[in-house]
Structures are given as structure tokens and as C-alpha cells.
Amino acid sequence: KAGVTQTPRYLIKTRGQQVTLSCSPISGHRSVSWYQQTPGQGLQFLFEYFSETQRNKGNFPGRFSGRQFSNSRSEMNVSTLELGDSALYLCASSIETGYNEQFFGPGTRLTVL
Amino acid sequence: GQNIDQPTEMTATEGAIVQINCTYQTSGFNGLFWYQQHAGEAPTFLSYNVLDGLEEKGRFSSFLSRSKGYSYLLLKELQMKDSASYLCAVRPRGGSYIPTFGRGTSLIVHP
């Protein structure tokens, strides 16, 4: 069974631009969560989607948004990029919302110049 | 909210045993995760403890004391490939289920 895939793997943008990241969960998994990982803050929860609905949201500004499609694939968007948005963005899928075990994708490394 | 504390870095020798501690303060607790993350890779699930006590999975064991707000990950017969970051994460009781992660412990295994 294929794992969680994320595209692109690396991205370089400049301040003020916007970016869209994509995540394809493991087949049969319906919950997708997004996390931001930085050396200073560690792994921080952004949001969770289940059945095309945002179920939970972390403490991030409205510039961070996401959505989920009917095939459970998810995208997250960051608008008006800031230098501090440089991070590894990880997507994790699980069978159901609230399920114990999450499977992480390899991440998208975003660099904002 | 949750506050999670774990050491930033530890070093150990190949073949030895190492214990990585995690303490937490939380307003509501369901369980505690341990994840392993190699440099440049995604975190991988190691364990999820809900009840007090020790759970063993091969060379890795995880312990939880709910009353003390304390957990540890025990790695036996260390191998070079165990050099990685180990993340402790707490899942709250009820509500969102979303885990809060500690900043991770970087373990360096040397020959």
C-alpha cells in the first residue's frame, strides 16, 4: 500500500507570494492533518480535514487555509508569505478522525526569501 | 492547554541502553505518543500509551505514569540507525483529539 505523498518536496518563494501544497493520504484514509515543523517551535498543528470538512484548527493566522476533496486528497494554501513561514510542512493521514495512529508524509520544505 | 518537556539532546554508545524522558502538564489527558524522526524524513509512529505501565515492542519500550505526568522511551541494544529525533506528543481527552508535540530529543548514537 502506498504511503502518504506530498508535492512538491521543495519550494522556494519570496515574501508576499502565495503557495499551495498538496497531500495524498494512504488509500482508505479519510482524515488528513497538516503540521508545520520548525527548529524553534517543533511540530505544530495547523488543521485537520475529514470528509471534506475542517474538523480542527490550530493557532495559526487566517493566511493559512486548506481544503479536502472528495477523494480525501488535501491542499493547504499560505497567502502573503512571510519569512517566518519557512518550515517543513507535514501532512499526516489516519483512517478516521480521532484515530490513534497517524502516518506522516515526507513533507514539503518551504523556503521564503 | 498542554506543556511538554523533553531533553534537547542525548548521546549514547552503540549496544547500550538509553532512556528518553518526557514530562507533561495538561488540563485533560487521553494518551501519549512517541514518534521517531530521522533527519530529513517524516516522523514514524512508535507507540501510544493510554494506561499506566510499560509497553514493550522489540528493542523499544514506552512507559507511562498518568499520576506523575511522566513518560519515557527506552531503547535497548542501540544501533547507529537509532540516531534520530524522538518526539513525545500528548493527546487531550475529548474535544479535538489533536496531539500537542514536544520539541523532540535528538539522540546521537556513536560507536
XYZ file of C-alpha atoms in Angstrom:
224
model
C 0.000 0.000 0.000
C 1.460 3.368 -0.989
C 2.249 5.801 1.802
C 1.312 9.426 2.183
C 2.628 11.533 -0.658
C 3.251 15.249 -0.680
C 4.063 17.554 -3.555
C 6.176 19.427 -4.166
C 9.007 18.245 -1.919
C 10.869 21.554 -2.071
C 9.684 25.048 -2.792
C 11.316 28.461 -2.794
C 9.134 31.560 -2.741
C 9.553 35.244 -1.986
C 7.767 37.338 0.605
C 4.258 38.328 -0.365
C 3.689 35.394 -2.697
C 1.266 32.587 -2.057
C 1.804 28.848 -2.161
C -0.301 25.702 -2.441
C 0.870 22.363 -1.086
C -0.725 19.030 -1.868
C -1.157 15.832 0.129
C -2.486 12.452 -0.952
C -3.335 10.216 2.016
C -2.992 6.464 2.228
C -5.758 4.759 0.287
C -8.777 4.328 2.542
C -7.718 7.024 4.986
C -10.246 9.804 5.310
C -8.589 12.119 7.816
C -5.774 14.447 6.815
C -3.916 16.699 9.243
C -1.346 19.361 8.456
C 1.570 20.356 10.658
C 4.303 22.972 10.496
C 7.734 21.964 11.766
C 10.469 24.475 12.571
C 13.634 24.118 14.666
C 12.432 26.728 17.128
C 8.812 25.686 17.627
C 8.878 21.991 16.839
C 5.856 20.318 15.302
C 2.730 22.469 15.439
C -0.763 21.508 14.336
C -2.338 23.576 11.563
C -5.668 21.899 10.785
C -7.441 18.609 10.226
C -9.856 17.659 7.476
C -12.275 14.770 7.473
C -14.955 14.104 4.868
C -14.177 17.412 3.159
C -14.826 19.359 6.362
C -12.351 21.129 8.589
C -12.697 19.400 11.949
C -9.991 21.076 13.965
C -7.843 24.153 13.629
C -4.601 25.147 15.308
C -3.470 28.573 16.367
C -2.314 29.984 13.046
C -3.363 33.184 11.240
C -6.004 33.199 8.555
C -3.293 33.307 5.874
C -3.126 29.545 6.352
C -6.042 27.691 4.841
C -6.826 24.296 3.486
C -9.387 22.080 1.884
C -10.113 18.442 1.243
C -11.534 16.865 -1.860
C -13.985 14.004 -2.207
C -11.119 11.552 -2.815
C -9.596 12.642 0.544
C -6.691 14.457 -1.098
C -5.971 17.708 0.649
C -4.331 21.006 -0.161
C -3.117 23.769 2.070
C -2.563 27.330 0.986
C -0.485 30.064 2.530
C -1.065 33.573 1.265
C 1.100 36.668 1.650
C 4.144 34.644 2.628
C 6.412 35.872 5.415
C 9.995 34.904 6.167
C 8.798 33.099 9.281
C 6.715 30.734 7.167
C 9.890 28.943 6.115
C 9.411 25.459 7.514
C 8.802 21.810 6.792
C 5.093 21.254 6.203
C 3.978 17.761 7.064
C 0.779 16.041 6.184
C -0.480 13.054 8.164
C -3.323 10.704 7.362
C -5.364 8.356 9.504
C -8.307 6.084 8.931
C -10.784 8.207 10.845
C -10.748 11.469 12.724
C -9.551 10.906 16.262
C -7.839 7.655 15.338
C -4.694 6.959 17.330
C -2.152 6.251 14.633
C -1.219 8.865 12.081
C 1.038 8.223 9.113
C 3.162 11.142 8.031
C 4.229 12.085 4.545
C 7.790 13.165 3.698
C 6.891 16.833 3.912
C 7.314 19.908 1.756
C 10.298 22.075 2.590
C 9.221 25.699 2.017
C 11.831 28.446 1.952
C 10.666 32.054 1.867
C 13.256 34.606 0.731
C -3.556 23.632 27.277
C -0.569 21.347 27.343
C 3.069 21.862 28.271
C 5.504 19.138 27.235
C 9.143 18.930 28.231
C 11.852 16.602 26.944
C 15.644 16.914 26.790
C 17.003 18.602 23.699
C 19.842 16.205 23.026
C 21.259 12.928 24.292
C 24.232 10.822 23.288
C 24.782 7.111 23.812
C 27.051 4.301 22.717
C 26.176 1.575 20.250
C 24.904 -1.508 22.078
C 23.920 0.432 25.193
C 20.511 1.299 26.646
C 19.119 4.837 26.674
C 16.035 6.304 28.334
C 14.413 9.437 26.899
C 12.126 11.187 29.351
C 9.045 13.284 28.698
C 7.083 15.228 31.288
C 3.807 16.971 30.628
C 1.251 19.204 32.257
C -2.176 19.097 30.710
C -5.722 20.088 31.537
C -7.057 16.849 30.090
C -5.148 13.732 29.106
C -6.092 10.813 26.872
C -2.763 9.291 25.919
C 0.843 9.862 24.943
C 2.579 9.185 21.647
C 6.194 8.567 20.798
C 7.440 9.179 17.261
C 10.856 8.693 15.675
C 12.083 11.145 13.059
C 15.298 10.711 11.108
C 16.876 13.844 9.718
C 15.073 14.970 6.587
C 12.382 12.337 6.918
C 8.812 12.109 8.187
C 8.022 11.114 11.785
C 7.110 7.464 12.194
C 4.814 6.137 14.902
C 6.463 4.162 17.702
C 3.884 3.833 20.456
C 0.726 5.175 22.062
C 0.261 4.723 25.821
C -3.096 5.241 27.491
C -2.751 3.193 30.669
C -0.022 3.298 33.310
C 2.812 0.869 32.858
C 5.384 -0.372 30.428
C 4.655 -1.495 26.875
C 7.374 -3.354 25.018
C 7.854 -3.599 21.265
C 11.083 -5.313 20.408
C 14.053 -3.119 21.301
C 11.758 -0.179 22.110
C 9.610 0.154 25.243
C 7.441 3.027 26.400
C 6.353 3.759 29.954
C 3.589 5.999 31.257
C 2.650 7.313 34.691
C -0.525 9.365 34.423
C -0.448 10.485 38.036
C 3.073 11.864 37.650
C 2.636 13.308 34.169
C 5.660 11.339 33.058
C 6.649 9.019 30.262
C 9.852 7.558 28.949
C 11.009 5.767 25.834
C 13.571 3.036 26.436
C 15.810 1.944 23.597
C 17.860 -1.226 24.110
C 20.809 -2.634 22.159
C 21.311 0.701 20.471
C 22.243 0.723 16.811
C 23.710 3.518 14.738
C 20.447 3.749 12.815
C 18.684 4.752 16.058
C 20.304 8.180 15.752
C 17.229 10.338 15.225
C 14.904 12.803 16.895
C 12.319 11.303 19.272
C 9.082 13.231 19.636
C 6.744 12.955 22.581
C 3.143 14.080 21.974
C 0.110 14.300 24.250
C -3.434 13.710 23.068
C -6.083 15.606 25.014
C -9.183 13.972 26.456
C -12.292 14.631 24.398
C -12.646 17.615 22.128
C -10.290 17.808 19.215
C -8.097 14.690 19.724
C -5.257 16.672 18.166
C -1.905 15.851 19.791
C 0.477 18.513 21.063
C 4.110 17.691 20.335
C 7.195 18.342 22.398
C 10.211 19.812 20.626
C 11.883 16.434 20.351
C 15.041 14.833 21.724
C 17.919 14.445 19.296
C 19.639 11.134 20.041
C 23.169 10.617 18.765
C 24.492 7.063 18.845
C 28.255 6.743 18.469
C 30.417 3.647 18.004
